[in-house]
């Protein structure tokens, strides 16, 4: 999963989504000095993404 936040990276077929979603989220989270942690299981479509925000 090292590429999931790369611009235009997607696992969808051509012309189904831009692949910009997680890149935008990553930039916004980093701007606020927070962190994203992604957990996924091979073969399942569920992806857990907790966002840790410094208080």
Short mmCIF file of C-alpha atoms in Angstrom, two decimals:
data_model
loop_
_atom_site.label_atom_id
_atom_site.label_comp_id
_atom_site.label_asym_id
_atom_site.label_seq_id
_atom_site.Cartn_x
_atom_site.Cartn_y
_atom_site.Cartn_z
CA UNK A 1 0.00 0.00 0.00
CA UNK A 2 2.90 2.43 -0.25
CA UNK A 3 1.36 4.16 -3.30
CA UNK A 4 -2.20 4.74 -2.08
CA UNK A 5 -1.62 8.47 -1.51
CA UNK A 6 0.22 9.01 -4.80
CA UNK A 7 -1.54 11.45 -7.13
CA UNK A 8 -3.75 9.67 -9.67
CA UNK A 9 -3.16 6.21 -8.14
CA UNK A 10 -6.30 4.08 -8.34
CA UNK A 11 -7.25 0.43 -8.46
CA UNK A 12 -10.41 1.24 -10.41
CA UNK A 13 -10.81 0.72 -14.15
CA UNK A 14 -10.03 3.64 -16.47
CA UNK A 15 -12.43 6.58 -16.28
CA UNK A 16 -13.90 5.49 -12.92
CA UNK A 17 -12.56 7.97 -10.39
CA UNK A 18 -9.64 10.36 -10.46
CA UNK A 19 -7.39 8.79 -7.84
CA UNK A 20 -7.02 12.11 -6.01
CA UNK A 21 -9.04 11.38 -2.86
CA UNK A 22 -6.34 10.13 -0.48
CA UNK A 23 -3.75 12.55 -1.81
CA UNK A 24 -6.01 15.47 -0.88
CA UNK A 25 -6.76 13.94 2.54
CA UNK A 26 -3.04 13.34 3.19
CA UNK A 27 -2.11 16.95 2.40
CA UNK A 28 -4.88 18.32 4.60
CA UNK A 29 -4.01 16.04 7.51
CA UNK A 30 -0.28 16.85 7.29
CA UNK A 31 -1.07 20.58 7.16
CA UNK A 32 -2.74 20.18 10.56
CA UNK A 33 0.21 18.18 11.94
CA UNK A 34 -1.86 15.01 12.19
CA UNK A 35 -1.22 11.47 10.94
CA UNK A 36 -3.12 8.89 8.91
CA UNK A 37 -2.85 5.18 9.63
CA UNK A 38 -4.23 2.75 7.06
CA UNK A 39 -5.09 -0.87 7.80
CA UNK A 40 -6.27 -3.25 5.11
CA UNK A 41 -6.72 -6.98 4.67
CA UNK A 42 -5.84 -8.59 1.32
CA UNK A 43 -8.94 -9.83 -0.45
CA UNK A 44 -11.30 -7.51 1.44
CA UNK A 45 -12.47 -4.11 0.26
CA UNK A 46 -12.67 -2.64 3.76
CA UNK A 47 -9.99 -0.12 4.62
CA UNK A 48 -9.75 1.38 8.12
CA UNK A 49 -8.27 4.87 8.23
CA UNK A 50 -7.92 6.40 11.72
CA UNK A 51 -6.70 10.00 11.72
CA UNK A 52 -4.59 11.01 14.74
CA UNK A 53 -4.79 14.71 15.53
CA UNK A 54 -2.43 16.37 17.97
CA UNK A 55 -4.28 18.41 20.59
#
